Protein backbone atom coordinates (compact mmCIF):
# COMPACT_ATOMS: atom_id res chain seq x y z
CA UNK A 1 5.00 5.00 22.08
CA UNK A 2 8.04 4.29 24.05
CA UNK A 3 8.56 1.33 21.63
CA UNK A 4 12.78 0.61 21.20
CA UNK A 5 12.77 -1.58 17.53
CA UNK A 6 16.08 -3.60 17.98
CA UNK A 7 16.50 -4.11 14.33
CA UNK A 8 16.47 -2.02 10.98
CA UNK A 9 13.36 -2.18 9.37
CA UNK A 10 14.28 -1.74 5.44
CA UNK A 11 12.02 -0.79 2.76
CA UNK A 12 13.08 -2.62 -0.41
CA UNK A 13 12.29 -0.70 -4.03
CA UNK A 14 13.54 -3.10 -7.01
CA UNK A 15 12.83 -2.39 -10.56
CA UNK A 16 13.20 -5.95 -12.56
CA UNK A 17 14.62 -6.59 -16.06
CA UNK A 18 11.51 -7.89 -17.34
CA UNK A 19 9.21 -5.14 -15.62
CA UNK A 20 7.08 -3.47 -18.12
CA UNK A 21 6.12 -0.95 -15.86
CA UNK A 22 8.53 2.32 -16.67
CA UNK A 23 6.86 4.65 -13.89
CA UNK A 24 7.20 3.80 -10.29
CA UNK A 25 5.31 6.00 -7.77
CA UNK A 26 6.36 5.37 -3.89
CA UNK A 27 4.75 7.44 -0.85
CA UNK A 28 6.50 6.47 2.20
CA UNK A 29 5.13 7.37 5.79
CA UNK A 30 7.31 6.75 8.92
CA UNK A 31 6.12 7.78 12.63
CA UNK A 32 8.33 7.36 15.21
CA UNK A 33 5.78 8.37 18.67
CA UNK A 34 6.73 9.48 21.47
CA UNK A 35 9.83 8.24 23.43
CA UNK A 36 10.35 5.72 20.45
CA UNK A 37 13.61 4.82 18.59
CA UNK A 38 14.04 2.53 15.38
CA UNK A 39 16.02 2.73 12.38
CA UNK A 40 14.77 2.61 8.89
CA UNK A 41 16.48 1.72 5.45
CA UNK A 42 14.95 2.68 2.08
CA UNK A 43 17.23 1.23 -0.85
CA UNK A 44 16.62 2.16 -4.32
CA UNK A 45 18.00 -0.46 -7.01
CA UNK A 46 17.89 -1.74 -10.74
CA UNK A 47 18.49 -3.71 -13.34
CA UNK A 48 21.48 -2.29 -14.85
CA UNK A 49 20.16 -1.42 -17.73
CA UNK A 50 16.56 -0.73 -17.32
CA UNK A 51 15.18 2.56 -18.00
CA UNK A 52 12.42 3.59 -16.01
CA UNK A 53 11.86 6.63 -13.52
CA UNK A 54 11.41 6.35 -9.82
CA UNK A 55 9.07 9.31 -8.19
CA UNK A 56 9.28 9.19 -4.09
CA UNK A 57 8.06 10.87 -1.34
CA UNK A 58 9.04 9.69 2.20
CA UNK A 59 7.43 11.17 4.89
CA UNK A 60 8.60 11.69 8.75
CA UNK A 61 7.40 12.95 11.98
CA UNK A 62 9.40 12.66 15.03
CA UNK A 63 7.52 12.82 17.88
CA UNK A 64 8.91 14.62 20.97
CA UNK A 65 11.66 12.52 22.59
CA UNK A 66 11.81 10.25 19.81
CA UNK A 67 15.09 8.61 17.82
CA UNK A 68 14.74 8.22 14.46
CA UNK A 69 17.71 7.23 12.06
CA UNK A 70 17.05 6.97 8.11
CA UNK A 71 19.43 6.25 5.87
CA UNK A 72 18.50 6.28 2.15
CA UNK A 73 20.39 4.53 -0.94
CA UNK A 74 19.71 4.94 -4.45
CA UNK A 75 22.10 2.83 -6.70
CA UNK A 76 19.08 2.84 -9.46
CA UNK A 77 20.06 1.80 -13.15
CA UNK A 78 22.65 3.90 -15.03
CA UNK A 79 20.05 4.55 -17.32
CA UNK A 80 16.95 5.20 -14.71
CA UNK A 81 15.84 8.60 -13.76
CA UNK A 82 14.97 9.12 -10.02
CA UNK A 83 13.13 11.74 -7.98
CA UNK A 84 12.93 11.72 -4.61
CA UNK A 85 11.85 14.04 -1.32
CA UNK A 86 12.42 13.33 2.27
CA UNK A 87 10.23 15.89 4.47
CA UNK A 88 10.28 15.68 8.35
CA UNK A 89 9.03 16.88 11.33
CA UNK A 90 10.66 17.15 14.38
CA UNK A 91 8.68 18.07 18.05
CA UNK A 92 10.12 18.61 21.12
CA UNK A 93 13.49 16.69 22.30
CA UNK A 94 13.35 14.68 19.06
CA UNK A 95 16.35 13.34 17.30
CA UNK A 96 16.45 12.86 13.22
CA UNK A 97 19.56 11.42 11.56
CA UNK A 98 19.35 11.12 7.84
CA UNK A 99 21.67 9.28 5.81
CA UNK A 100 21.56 9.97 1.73
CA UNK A 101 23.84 8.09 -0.18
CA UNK A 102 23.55 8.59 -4.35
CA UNK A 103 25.09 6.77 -6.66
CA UNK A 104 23.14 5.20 -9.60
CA UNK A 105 20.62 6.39 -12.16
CA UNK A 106 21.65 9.04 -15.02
CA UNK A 107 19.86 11.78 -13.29
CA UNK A 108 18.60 12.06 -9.67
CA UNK A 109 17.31 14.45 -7.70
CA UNK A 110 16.67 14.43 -3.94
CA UNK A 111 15.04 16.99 -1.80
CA UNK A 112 15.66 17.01 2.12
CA UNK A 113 13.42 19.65 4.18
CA UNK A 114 13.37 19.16 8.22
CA UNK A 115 10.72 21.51 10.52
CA UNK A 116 12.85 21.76 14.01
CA UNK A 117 10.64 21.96 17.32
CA UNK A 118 11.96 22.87 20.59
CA UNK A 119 15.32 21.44 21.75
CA UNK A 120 15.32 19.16 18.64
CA UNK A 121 18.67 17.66 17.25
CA UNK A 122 18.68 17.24 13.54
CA UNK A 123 21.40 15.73 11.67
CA UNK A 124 21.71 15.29 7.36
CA UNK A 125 24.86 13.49 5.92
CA UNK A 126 25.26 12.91 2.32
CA UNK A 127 27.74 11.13 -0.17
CA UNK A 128 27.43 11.65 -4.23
CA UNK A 129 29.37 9.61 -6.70
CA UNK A 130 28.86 10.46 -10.33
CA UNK A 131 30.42 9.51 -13.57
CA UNK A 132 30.56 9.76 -17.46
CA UNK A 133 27.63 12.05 -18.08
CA UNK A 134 25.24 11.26 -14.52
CA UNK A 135 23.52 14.46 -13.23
CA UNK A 136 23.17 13.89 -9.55
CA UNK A 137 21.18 17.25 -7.71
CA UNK A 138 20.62 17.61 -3.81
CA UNK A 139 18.78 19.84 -2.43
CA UNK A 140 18.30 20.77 1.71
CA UNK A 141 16.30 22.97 3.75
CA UNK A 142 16.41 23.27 7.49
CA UNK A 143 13.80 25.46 9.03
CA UNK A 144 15.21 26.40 12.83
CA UNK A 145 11.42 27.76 14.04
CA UNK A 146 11.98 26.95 17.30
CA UNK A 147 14.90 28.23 20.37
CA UNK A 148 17.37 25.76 21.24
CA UNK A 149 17.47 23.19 18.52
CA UNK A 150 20.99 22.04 16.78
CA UNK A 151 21.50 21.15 12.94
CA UNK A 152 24.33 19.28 11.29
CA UNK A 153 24.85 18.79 7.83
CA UNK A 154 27.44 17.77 6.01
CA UNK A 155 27.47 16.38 1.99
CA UNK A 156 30.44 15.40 0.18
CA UNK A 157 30.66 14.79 -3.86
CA UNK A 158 33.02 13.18 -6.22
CA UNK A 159 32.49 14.07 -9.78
CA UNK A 160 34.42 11.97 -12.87
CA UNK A 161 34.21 12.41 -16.59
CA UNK A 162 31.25 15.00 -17.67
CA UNK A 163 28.93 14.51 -14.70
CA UNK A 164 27.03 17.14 -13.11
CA UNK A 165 26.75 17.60 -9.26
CA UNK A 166 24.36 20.15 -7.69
CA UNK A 167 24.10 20.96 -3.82
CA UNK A 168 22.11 23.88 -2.65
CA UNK A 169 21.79 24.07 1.12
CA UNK A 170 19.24 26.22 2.81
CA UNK A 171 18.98 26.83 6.72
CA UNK A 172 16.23 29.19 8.35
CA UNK A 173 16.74 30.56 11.99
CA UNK A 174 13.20 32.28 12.36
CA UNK A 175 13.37 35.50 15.09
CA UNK A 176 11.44 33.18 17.49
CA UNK A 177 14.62 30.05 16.92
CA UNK A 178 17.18 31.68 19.72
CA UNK A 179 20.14 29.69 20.89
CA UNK A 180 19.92 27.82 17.65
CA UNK A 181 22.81 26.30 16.67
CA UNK A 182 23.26 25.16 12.95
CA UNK A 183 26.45 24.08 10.63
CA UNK A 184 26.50 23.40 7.20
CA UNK A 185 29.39 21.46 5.20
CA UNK A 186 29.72 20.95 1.57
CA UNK A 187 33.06 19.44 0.20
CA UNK A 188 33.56 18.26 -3.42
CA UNK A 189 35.98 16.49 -5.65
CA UNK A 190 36.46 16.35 -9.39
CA UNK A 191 38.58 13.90 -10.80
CA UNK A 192 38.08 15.41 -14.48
CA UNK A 193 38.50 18.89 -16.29
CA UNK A 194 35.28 18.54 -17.73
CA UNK A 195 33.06 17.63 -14.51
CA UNK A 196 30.94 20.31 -13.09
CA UNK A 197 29.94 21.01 -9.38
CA UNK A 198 27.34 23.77 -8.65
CA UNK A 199 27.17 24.76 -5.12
CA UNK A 200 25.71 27.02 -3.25
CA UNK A 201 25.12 27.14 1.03
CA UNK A 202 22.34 29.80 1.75
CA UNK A 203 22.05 30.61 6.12
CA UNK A 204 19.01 33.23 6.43
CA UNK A 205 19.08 34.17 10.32
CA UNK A 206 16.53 36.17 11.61
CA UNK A 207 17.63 35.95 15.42
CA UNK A 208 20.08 37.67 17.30
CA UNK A 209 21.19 34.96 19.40
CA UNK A 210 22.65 32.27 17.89
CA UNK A 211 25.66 29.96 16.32
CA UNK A 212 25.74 29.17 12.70
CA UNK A 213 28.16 28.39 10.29
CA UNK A 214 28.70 27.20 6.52
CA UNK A 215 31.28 26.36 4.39
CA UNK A 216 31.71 24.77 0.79
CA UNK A 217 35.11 23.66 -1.18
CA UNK A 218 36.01 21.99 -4.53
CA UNK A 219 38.99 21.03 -5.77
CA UNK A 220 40.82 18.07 -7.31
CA UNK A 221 43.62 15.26 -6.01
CA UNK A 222 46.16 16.95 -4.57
CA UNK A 223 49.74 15.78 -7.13
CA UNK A 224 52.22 15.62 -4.17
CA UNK A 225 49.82 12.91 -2.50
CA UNK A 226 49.61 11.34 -5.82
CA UNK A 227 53.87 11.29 -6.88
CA UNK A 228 53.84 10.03 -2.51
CA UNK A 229 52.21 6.88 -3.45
CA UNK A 230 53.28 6.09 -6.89
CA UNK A 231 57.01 6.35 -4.88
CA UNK A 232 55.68 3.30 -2.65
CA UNK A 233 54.83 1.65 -5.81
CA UNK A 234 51.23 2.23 -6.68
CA UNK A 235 50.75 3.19 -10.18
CA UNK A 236 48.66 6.52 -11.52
CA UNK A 237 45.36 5.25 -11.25
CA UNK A 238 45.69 2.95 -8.10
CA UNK A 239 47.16 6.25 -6.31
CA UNK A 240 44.44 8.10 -7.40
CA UNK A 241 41.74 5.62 -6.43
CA UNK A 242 42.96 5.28 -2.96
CA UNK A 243 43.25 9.12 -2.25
CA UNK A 244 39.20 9.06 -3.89
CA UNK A 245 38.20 6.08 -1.86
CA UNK A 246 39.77 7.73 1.25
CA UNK A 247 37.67 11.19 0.68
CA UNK A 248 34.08 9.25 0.61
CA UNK A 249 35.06 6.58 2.91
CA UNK A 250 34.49 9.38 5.65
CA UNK A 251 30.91 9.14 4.70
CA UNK A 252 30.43 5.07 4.86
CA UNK A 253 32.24 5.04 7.95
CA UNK A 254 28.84 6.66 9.81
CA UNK A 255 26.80 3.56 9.31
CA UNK A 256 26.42 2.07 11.91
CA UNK A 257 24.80 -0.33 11.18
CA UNK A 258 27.26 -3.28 10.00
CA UNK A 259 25.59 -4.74 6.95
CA UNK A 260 24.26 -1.47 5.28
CA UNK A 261 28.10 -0.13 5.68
CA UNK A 262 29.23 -3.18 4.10
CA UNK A 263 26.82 -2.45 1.50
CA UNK A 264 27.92 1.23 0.42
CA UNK A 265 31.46 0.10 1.00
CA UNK A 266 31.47 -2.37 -1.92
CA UNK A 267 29.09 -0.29 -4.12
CA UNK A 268 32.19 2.15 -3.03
CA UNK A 269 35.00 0.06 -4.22
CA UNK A 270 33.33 -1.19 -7.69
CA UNK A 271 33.97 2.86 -8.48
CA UNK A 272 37.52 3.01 -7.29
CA UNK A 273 39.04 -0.36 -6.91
CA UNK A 274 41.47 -1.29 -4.57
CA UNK A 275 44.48 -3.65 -4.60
């Protein structure tokens, strides 16, 4: 209790070259008490071409008046299958941020639930990247069972060749949650004909007093940005990595923590490479 952890603590999940173990089963447990504020990391990585499958469960309470921020990255082999679940907790006064950033394994599938107490502030950010034939699935829940208590949440995708993206987006307002206040963001990019984006942002509201919102687009790379930088001398595919990077870099620019951002940022520009 009323413990203030300077630096990240970072939970480190690396599946080897050599490993002969092909199923990797991870229970996480993270307690922030009362008054308490840290910062975890979880980072999911591989050789690049093991195969193996990652199942994980990462559990959180948030006690009341507690800060917890957890920020999750999965760049797992592109030939790796990974399952994951974050499901939290959060009392009175608390404060959740959670970070989910997806970009490896061939399919992945995360599932995000938060329980809201009184006055709670809960906040869910996500960036997808998926290419040739990578099925990446998210899936939220926000249960609002208390008054007072504000949600944010807001996932972006970028979809290339035949990949797959799936975001479904549940929030709850129970008819005890008044003065709830809850937003919901989806926004998606497909850089091919043939990639796919399923989406689909469900608000059930059983109270009469409160503020919620949702919205969800997909589209591609708008042509007029593309012909304004191949006029300043960028060429097709430069122009059209620098309007992609410029979409997700939204997302890496959250961390806030220096090193981690520096992180995502190159895992960033190994997809859409920058001159």
């Amino acid at each position: 209790e009323n413990a203030v952890v300077d630096k990240p603590i970072q939970l480190a999940f690396i599946a080897s070259k050599d490993s002969s173990l092909k199923l990797s089963n991870y229970r996480n447990v993270i307690l922030a008490k009362a008054s308490s504020k840290m910062t975890v990391f979880e980072t999911y990585t591989g050789y690049q071409d093991a195969c193996y499958l990652s199942n994980v469960v990462t559990e959180v309470v948030v006690e009341p008046n507690a800060n917890l921020s957890h920020t999750r990255l999965q760049t797992e082999s592109v030939n790796a299958y990974h399952i994951g679940g974050i499901y939290s907790r959060l009392e009175n006064n608390a404060i959740f941020e959670q970070n989910n950033y997806s970009f490896g394994a061939v399919l992945s599938r995360t599932e995000t639930h938060a329980n809201l107490g009184i006055a709670s502030n809960c906040t869910l950010d996500g960036l997808f990247i998926a290419e040739q034939r990578q099925h990446v699935d998210n899936h939220t829940r926000l249960n609002h069972n208390q008054p007072h208590a504000v949600s944010n949440e807001f996932y972006k995708g970028i979809l290339a060749d035949r990949s797959k993206g799936v975001f479904q987006g549940r929030i709850v307002v129970a008819e005890d949650a008044q003065k709830t206040d809850a937003n919901m963001s989806n926004r998606n990019l497909l850089l091919s004909d043939h990639a796919e984006m399923d989406t689909k942002p469900q608000l059930e509201i059983y109270a009469d007093d409160v503020k919620c919102a949702h919205g969800v687009t997909v589209g591609q790379l708008d042509d007029t940005a593309i012909f304004y930088l191949r006029s300043r001398g960028a060429d097709e595919e430069m122009a059209k990595n620098m309007l992609t990077f410029a979409f997700a870099n939204e997302m890496v620019e959250r961390i806030k923590f220096e090193p981690l951002r520096l992180r995502v940022l190159e895992a960033l520009l190994k997809r859409f490479p920058q001159q």
